[in-house]
Amino acid sequence: MFVSENLSVNSVGHLTIGGVDTVELAKEYGTPLYVMDEQVVRKTLKRFHDSMNKYYDGKGEVHYASKAFSCMEMCRIVASEGDGLDVVSIGELYTAVKAGFPMDRVGFHGNNKTDEELEYAVKVGVGHIIVDNISELHRLEKIAEKSNSQTKIMFRIKPGIDAHTHDFVKTGQIDSKFGFALETGEAYEAVKEAVNCKNVKLVGLHCHIGSQIFDIAPFEEAAKVMLGFIAEIKNKLGYTIEGLNLGGGFGIKYVDENDPKPFELYLEKVSEIVKSECKALGIELPKMFIEPGRSIAGPAGITLYTVGARKEIPNIRTYVSVDGGMADNPRYILYGSEYDAVVANKAGEERTEKVTIAGRCCESGDLIGENMPLQHADSGDIIAVCATGAYNYSMSSNYNRLQKPAIVFVNNGKSRIAVKRETLDDIIRNDI
Ligand code: LLP
C-alpha cells in the first residue's frame, strides 16, 4: 500500500510512521516537517553489515554516506551501530566530530578539498582521506609532514563503468570530475608517486559509479576493474593495496515501479566476484568498504506538509499547493524525481485523484511531482511525501528566505526533536 514498510494506517485512518500518528506529529511540531524513523536506519545498517559479515567473512566496513542526510543525531545512531561514516566536507566532518563519532571510522571525500579541510581532517585524525587528484596528494603530503603524521589515504578511481542512472548522478565514467582515470595511465602514475610518499600511506582504492542504481552487474564490473588495477600495482610495483572501497549507489523504492534488489543479494554477488577474482589474479583479499547513503536514510524518512491552496484548471490539471517545496526537496526540479504521496489524515481512503503537488516558491518548476495519485486534498489537510529521508534535508536551501523545517526522529511509538526548525532570526543571523 505504501512504498516504505514502516508506514501504516491507524484506527482513525491516519498515516503512521514507526507507530506514530503523522497528523499528531504535524500538530505538535508544525509543518513542513522532516520525520525520520530510527528503527529503519538501524535495521538497514544492520542488513548491510550483517551481509558483509556473512558473505565477506567480516572483512569489511559499512561507511554511511552522510551527504544523504547529516545531523548530529544521525551520526550518533550510525556510531552506536558500530558502522563508519563517509564525509565530503569540513561541515559534515565537523558534525561528526561534535557528535563524538569515532574518527578512525571516518573516510573523508571531496573532489576539490581546500587546505583548511585537509588540515582539519589531519588534525582530528580521520581514518583515511580519499584523495581525488594529484594536486591534493601534493598538498596533503605537505600538510601531513607539517603535523608530523602519517595520514592514510585511498585514491578515488574512475573505473570507466557507465551505470544506467540519471546523468547528473553518474560518476564512474571517464568524463567525470571525480577521481583518477585508469585508461589514460593517470591513476597508475599517481600510485607510483604515492607509494614513495613519507607522510601519506596509500591503503586503498575507491570507486563510486553513481547513485540510484538497480542492477548489480555494474557493481560487479567495477569490482573486477578495480581488482585488476590492484593486481597491476602488485605485479609492477610490488605494493599491496589493502582496501577496496566500492562506494554506494544502491537504488531504493520511491514509487511502485521501482524494484530495488535486496542489499543482501548485492553483497553476496559482489563478495563472490571479489573472492574469485582475487584467486584468479593471485592477490590477497582486500578489506572491503561500501558507502551506502540513500538506501539507509531514504526509506526512513517522510516529509509532512500542510495543504494551502487548491486550484482546479479544467481539462488541464489540479494544483495542490503545500507549505514547502523545492527549498526542502529540490529533487523534482533538479532531476524530475518521482515520489509517492498520501493525505495523512485520509490515509485509509482511496486515492481518487491525480494531482500536481506544488511548492510555495516563486518558481513554476517548484513541484513535488506531477500526476500523483492522491486522496482528495483540501486546504488544511496534511500531505506526507514518502521516502524523502535522503538528499532532501541535505540539499535544502533558504530560497525565498524560507526557514528550514525541523527534523523529528520517531522510535517505537515515540518522537523527539533532532534539529530545531529555523527561526526568522536564524534567517538574518549572519546579516550585518
Ligand atoms: N560514496 C560517494 C563517493 C558518493 O559520491 C556518494 C553519493 C555515495 C557514496 C552515496 O551514494 P548513495 O548510496 O546515496 O547513492 N543528490 C543526488 C544524489 C547524489 C549522490 C552523490 N554521491 C540525488 O538526490 O539523487
XYZ file of C-alpha atoms and ligand atoms in Angstrom:
457
model
C 0.000 0.000 0.000
C 2.925 2.345 0.739
C 6.410 2.446 -0.753
C 8.096 2.219 2.647
C 7.408 -0.667 5.002
C 7.374 1.459 8.149
C 4.235 3.335 7.029
C 0.794 2.171 8.025
C -2.729 3.398 8.781
C -4.099 3.528 12.349
C -7.630 3.044 13.670
C -8.626 6.668 12.974
C -7.442 6.427 9.374
C -4.256 8.445 9.870
C -0.877 7.609 8.376
C 1.640 6.361 10.928
C 5.419 6.164 10.744
C 7.241 3.909 13.169
C 3.966 3.584 15.083
C 3.499 7.366 15.492
C 0.463 9.223 14.127
C 1.749 11.676 11.487
C -1.223 14.033 11.929
C -0.312 14.344 15.609
C 3.320 14.965 14.646
C 2.236 17.790 12.333
C 0.165 19.279 15.170
C 2.935 19.011 17.735
C 5.934 20.158 15.668
C 4.333 22.124 12.807
C 4.911 21.726 9.064
C 6.849 21.358 6.862
C 8.424 18.649 8.963
C 11.040 16.010 8.202
C 10.346 12.778 10.084
C 12.970 10.022 10.346
C 12.289 6.524 11.630
C 15.244 5.469 13.774
C 14.426 1.770 13.556
C 14.568 1.819 9.755
C 18.004 3.444 9.859
C 19.249 0.891 12.394
C 17.708 -2.107 10.619
C 19.125 -1.084 7.248
C 22.601 -0.530 8.649
C 22.363 -3.975 10.242
C 21.298 -5.562 6.969
C 24.384 -4.112 5.319
C 26.894 -5.039 7.992
C 25.353 -8.454 8.698
C 25.598 -9.321 4.986
C 29.161 -8.032 4.899
C 29.893 -10.421 7.772
C 28.023 -13.283 6.175
C 29.287 -13.054 2.599
C 32.658 -11.392 3.072
C 33.625 -13.090 6.305
C 33.508 -9.875 8.308
C 36.423 -8.432 6.354
C 34.681 -5.183 5.634
C 33.223 -1.919 6.878
C 29.995 -0.102 6.080
C 30.515 3.665 5.894
C 27.220 5.528 5.830
C 27.462 8.327 3.212
C 26.378 11.246 5.345
C 25.825 13.518 2.345
C 22.466 11.760 2.051
C 21.355 13.061 5.435
C 23.634 14.511 8.069
C 22.916 15.821 11.521
C 24.462 15.044 14.884
C 21.710 12.626 15.880
C 22.189 10.602 12.689
C 25.948 10.439 13.377
C 25.244 9.165 16.900
C 22.934 6.453 15.588
C 25.467 5.274 12.991
C 28.239 5.321 15.608
C 26.166 3.262 18.020
C 25.622 0.616 15.328
C 29.403 0.288 15.046
C 29.485 1.458 11.427
C 31.672 4.076 9.752
C 30.965 7.400 8.080
C 31.739 8.948 4.711
C 32.019 12.731 4.910
C 32.529 15.033 1.974
C 33.179 18.433 3.511
C 34.503 20.080 6.620
C 30.876 20.719 7.601
C 29.947 17.022 7.551
C 33.205 16.203 9.326
C 32.590 18.866 11.983
C 29.087 17.469 12.552
C 30.621 14.022 13.136
C 33.316 15.408 15.446
C 30.741 17.277 17.527
C 28.564 14.154 17.703
C 31.552 12.261 19.139
C 31.860 9.960 16.123
C 34.967 7.730 16.324
C 37.323 9.366 13.829
C 39.140 6.160 12.917
C 35.930 5.004 11.208
C 35.626 8.119 9.023
C 36.561 8.418 5.336
C 36.940 11.961 4.012
C 35.884 12.547 0.397
C 35.720 15.523 -1.941
C 36.911 16.325 -5.445
C 38.239 19.738 -4.513
C 39.148 19.795 -0.847
C 40.616 23.016 0.484
C 43.777 23.202 2.587
C 41.598 24.162 5.547
C 39.636 20.939 5.103
C 42.737 18.767 4.733
C 44.385 20.372 7.767
C 41.269 19.819 9.848
C 40.952 16.185 8.709
C 44.599 15.513 9.615
C 44.182 17.313 12.950
C 41.134 15.320 14.039
C 42.725 12.092 12.764
C 40.202 10.771 10.256
C 40.638 7.082 9.403
C 41.535 7.828 5.814
C 41.280 10.587 3.239
C 40.097 9.635 -0.230
C 42.412 11.639 -2.468
C 40.830 12.730 -5.726
C 43.654 14.293 -7.739
C 47.393 14.817 -7.857
C 47.412 18.370 -6.541
C 45.503 17.159 -3.489
C 48.141 14.462 -2.941
C 50.903 17.084 -3.024
C 49.083 19.451 -0.689
C 48.190 16.662 1.725
C 51.770 15.357 1.806
C 52.939 18.833 2.899
C 50.163 19.212 5.481
C 50.834 15.758 6.957
C 54.575 16.476 7.058
C 53.960 19.729 8.949
C 51.857 17.930 11.513
C 54.446 15.178 11.756
C 51.940 12.474 10.975
C 51.395 9.701 8.502
C 47.936 10.045 7.014
C 46.208 7.046 5.488
C 44.791 7.664 2.045
C 42.813 5.936 -0.641
C 42.723 7.013 -4.266
C 39.442 7.702 -5.977
C 39.485 5.880 -9.301
C 37.187 6.249 -12.310
C 36.742 2.634 -13.297
C 35.187 3.515 -16.671
C 31.842 1.928 -15.859
C 28.688 3.525 -17.193
C 25.934 2.935 -14.625
C 22.424 3.278 -16.007
C 21.117 6.151 -13.968
C 20.443 9.890 -14.280
C 23.324 11.767 -15.982
C 23.734 14.101 -13.013
C 24.359 11.256 -10.565
C 26.698 9.159 -12.771
C 30.290 9.315 -11.653
C 32.254 6.265 -12.786
C 32.803 7.134 -16.460
C 35.948 8.794 -17.845
C 34.191 12.119 -18.488
C 33.686 12.835 -14.809
C 35.111 15.439 -12.467
C 35.739 12.773 -9.831
C 38.945 10.827 -9.406
C 41.888 9.491 -11.394
C 41.334 7.909 -14.807
C 42.540 4.372 -15.378
C 42.523 4.394 -19.186
C 44.980 7.267 -19.535
C 47.526 5.926 -17.039
C 46.796 8.864 -14.721
C 45.853 6.565 -11.840
C 48.939 4.379 -12.217
C 51.297 7.379 -12.243
C 49.646 8.737 -9.100
C 50.001 5.396 -7.312
C 53.692 5.252 -8.291
C 54.168 8.633 -6.689
C 52.115 7.886 -3.574
C 53.942 4.693 -2.661
C 57.088 6.773 -2.280
C 55.493 9.438 -0.074
C 56.696 9.517 3.525
C 53.789 11.234 5.218
C 50.898 9.598 3.445
C 50.275 5.885 3.239
C 48.211 4.540 0.376
C 45.928 1.958 1.968
C 43.171 1.580 -0.571
C 41.452 2.319 -3.837
C 37.973 3.721 -4.103
C 35.330 3.933 -6.782
C 31.736 5.093 -6.805
C 29.907 4.534 -10.061
C 26.724 6.514 -9.428
C 23.522 6.644 -7.442
C 20.018 5.117 -7.535
C 21.321 2.063 -9.433
C 19.094 -1.017 -9.615
C 21.390 -3.501 -11.401
C 24.056 -5.475 -9.607
C 26.105 -6.040 -12.777
C 27.741 -2.557 -12.923
C 28.968 -3.016 -9.341
C 30.430 -6.414 -10.253
C 32.120 -4.899 -13.304
C 33.562 -2.061 -11.236
C 34.916 -4.514 -8.649
C 36.621 -6.526 -11.407
C 38.240 -3.442 -12.929
C 39.471 -2.252 -9.531
C 40.918 -5.656 -8.636
C 42.677 -5.785 -11.989
C 44.333 -2.482 -11.089
C 45.243 -3.732 -7.592
C 46.917 -6.749 -9.248
C 48.756 -4.492 -11.703
C 50.101 -2.414 -8.803
C 51.189 -5.570 -7.001
C 52.896 -7.014 -10.069
C 54.619 -3.867 -11.307
C 55.408 -2.074 -8.067
C 55.384 -4.918 -5.533
C 52.960 -2.849 -3.445
C 49.937 -4.356 -1.709
C 46.730 -2.323 -1.700
C 44.911 -3.401 1.438
C 41.500 -1.824 0.947
C 38.881 -1.776 -1.785
C 36.113 0.767 -1.386
C 33.211 0.191 -3.785
C 31.224 3.314 -2.863
C 27.457 3.492 -2.607
C 24.652 3.878 -5.107
C 22.057 1.234 -4.265
C 18.620 2.190 -5.547
C 15.503 2.500 -3.376
C 11.767 2.402 -3.945
C 10.330 5.881 -4.476
C 7.310 4.715 -6.466
C 5.734 1.300 -7.014
C 7.524 0.733 -10.334
C 10.964 0.858 -8.676
C 12.222 -2.617 -7.953
C 15.457 -2.488 -5.977
C 17.355 -5.732 -5.388
C 17.864 -6.694 -1.751
C 21.197 -5.384 -0.402
C 21.957 -8.918 0.764
C 21.973 -10.073 -2.847
C 24.279 -7.235 -3.848
C 26.761 -8.153 -1.119
C 26.524 -11.845 -1.920
C 27.224 -11.308 -5.617
C 29.934 -8.702 -5.194
C 31.682 -10.734 -2.475
C 31.686 -13.778 -4.767
C 33.213 -11.782 -7.607
C 35.851 -10.198 -5.374
C 36.840 -13.562 -3.928
C 37.017 -15.363 -7.256
C 38.884 -12.504 -8.988
C 41.432 -12.323 -6.163
C 42.050 -16.032 -6.512
C 42.412 -15.788 -10.292
C 44.740 -12.777 -10.031
C 46.773 -14.250 -7.192
C 46.252 -11.316 -4.842
C 45.187 -11.145 -1.210
C 41.571 -10.483 -0.373
C 41.322 -6.739 0.324
C 39.337 -5.281 3.170
C 36.058 -4.165 1.573
C 34.321 -0.849 2.219
C 30.904 0.213 0.997
C 29.301 3.651 1.324
C 25.509 3.427 1.171
C 23.727 6.734 1.689
C 20.300 6.876 0.054
C 19.472 3.262 0.896
C 19.933 3.938 4.612
C 18.369 7.371 5.014
C 15.857 7.456 2.130
C 13.195 4.921 3.144
C 13.483 6.031 6.792
C 12.102 9.492 6.072
C 8.925 11.274 5.140
C 8.085 14.965 4.866
C 4.832 16.363 6.215
C 3.227 19.429 4.689
C 0.005 21.345 5.208
C -2.166 21.950 2.145
C -2.937 25.585 1.376
C -4.457 26.471 -1.975
C -6.162 24.048 -4.337
C -6.526 25.131 -7.963
C -8.516 23.109 -10.444
C -7.748 24.142 -14.012
C -10.458 22.420 -16.098
C -9.082 19.924 -18.631
C -5.537 20.796 -17.656
C -4.636 19.831 -14.107
C -5.273 20.327 -10.416
C -2.626 22.021 -8.330
C -2.487 21.204 -4.637
C -0.091 23.660 -3.009
C 1.810 22.845 0.154
C 3.771 24.926 2.657
C 7.152 23.611 1.456
C 8.594 22.511 -1.888
C 11.887 22.948 -3.672
C 13.562 24.607 -0.691
C 13.141 21.435 1.401
C 13.065 18.962 -1.521
C 14.840 20.155 -4.679
C 14.912 16.695 -6.285
C 11.980 17.229 -8.653
C 13.313 20.484 -10.024
C 16.823 19.010 -10.321
C 16.185 15.513 -11.601
C 12.449 15.209 -12.278
C 12.387 12.702 -9.403
C 9.218 10.804 -8.607
C 7.639 10.399 -5.183
C 4.636 8.759 -3.619
C 2.351 10.975 -1.521
C -0.555 10.353 0.848
C -3.066 12.644 2.524
C -2.024 11.707 6.062
C -5.400 12.439 7.671
C -7.240 10.437 4.959
C -4.667 7.657 4.572
C -7.264 4.901 4.827
C -9.270 6.322 1.882
C -8.881 5.529 -1.814
C -6.610 7.736 -3.884
C -9.218 9.064 -6.266
C -7.339 11.924 -7.961
C -4.196 12.600 -9.913
C -2.768 15.972 -8.972
C 0.292 18.164 -9.196
C 1.700 18.912 -5.770
C 3.215 22.384 -5.931
C 5.582 24.157 -3.590
C 5.449 27.722 -2.342
C 8.492 29.214 -4.072
C 8.374 31.810 -6.844
C 9.332 29.287 -9.475
C 6.972 27.387 -11.797
C 9.135 24.268 -11.617
C 8.804 24.194 -7.844
C 6.820 20.975 -7.690
C 6.972 17.821 -5.597
C 5.562 15.895 -8.508
C 3.003 15.718 -11.306
C 0.268 13.182 -11.927
C 0.484 11.953 -8.373
C -2.330 9.641 -7.251
C -3.795 11.158 -4.092
C -6.863 11.200 -1.869
C -8.949 14.349 -2.366
C -6.823 17.061 -0.721
C -8.226 20.322 0.610
C -6.864 23.279 2.481
C -5.754 22.236 5.967
C -5.105 18.584 5.095
C -1.704 17.102 5.879
C 0.234 15.565 2.992
C 3.019 13.084 3.611
C 5.612 12.653 0.873
C 7.289 9.277 1.285
C 10.913 8.140 1.109
C 12.321 11.650 1.484
C 14.988 10.757 4.053
C 17.898 11.097 1.611
C 19.032 14.166 -0.319
C 16.123 16.307 0.861
C 17.247 17.940 4.113
C 20.878 17.650 2.997
C 20.128 19.580 -0.204
C 17.638 22.005 1.311
C 18.088 25.734 0.966
C 16.717 29.018 2.258
C 15.480 30.083 -1.185
C 12.935 32.879 -0.838
C 14.324 33.203 2.704
C 12.248 30.256 3.829
C 13.144 28.705 7.165
C 14.406 25.132 7.030
C 11.988 22.639 8.612
C 12.592 20.833 11.878
C 13.680 17.184 11.953
C 11.965 14.752 14.263
C 13.067 11.171 14.898
C 10.462 8.573 15.793
C 11.317 5.376 17.570
C 8.939 2.684 18.779
C 5.910 4.917 19.087
C 7.719 7.989 20.483
C 9.043 11.151 18.847
C 11.851 13.560 19.667
C 13.251 16.646 18.011
C 16.712 16.223 16.439
C 17.074 19.525 14.571
C 15.061 22.584 15.516
C 13.027 24.493 12.953
C 14.889 27.603 11.813
C 13.567 30.840 13.217
C 13.262 34.159 11.446
C 16.285 35.285 13.439
C 18.249 32.345 12.005
C 17.447 33.745 8.571
C 19.154 37.064 9.323
C 21.767 35.663 11.748
C 24.775 36.497 9.594
C 23.388 39.681 8.060
C 25.220 42.847 9.089
N 30.141 7.479 -1.966
C 30.434 8.515 -2.758
C 31.825 8.798 -3.067
C 29.406 9.309 -3.291
O 29.718 10.319 -4.082
C 28.062 9.031 -2.967
C 26.974 9.849 -3.487
C 27.798 7.945 -2.111
C 28.864 7.187 -1.635
C 26.416 7.568 -1.680
O 25.620 7.190 -2.755
P 24.128 6.658 -2.492
O 24.251 5.325 -1.786
O 23.443 7.653 -1.637
O 23.538 6.552 -3.833
N 21.776 14.301 -4.918
C 21.563 13.111 -5.711
C 22.489 12.005 -5.328
C 23.961 12.378 -5.405
C 24.858 11.274 -4.953
C 26.213 11.808 -4.701
N 27.165 10.844 -4.258
C 20.095 12.695 -5.586
O 19.347 13.346 -4.871
O 19.677 11.733 -6.206
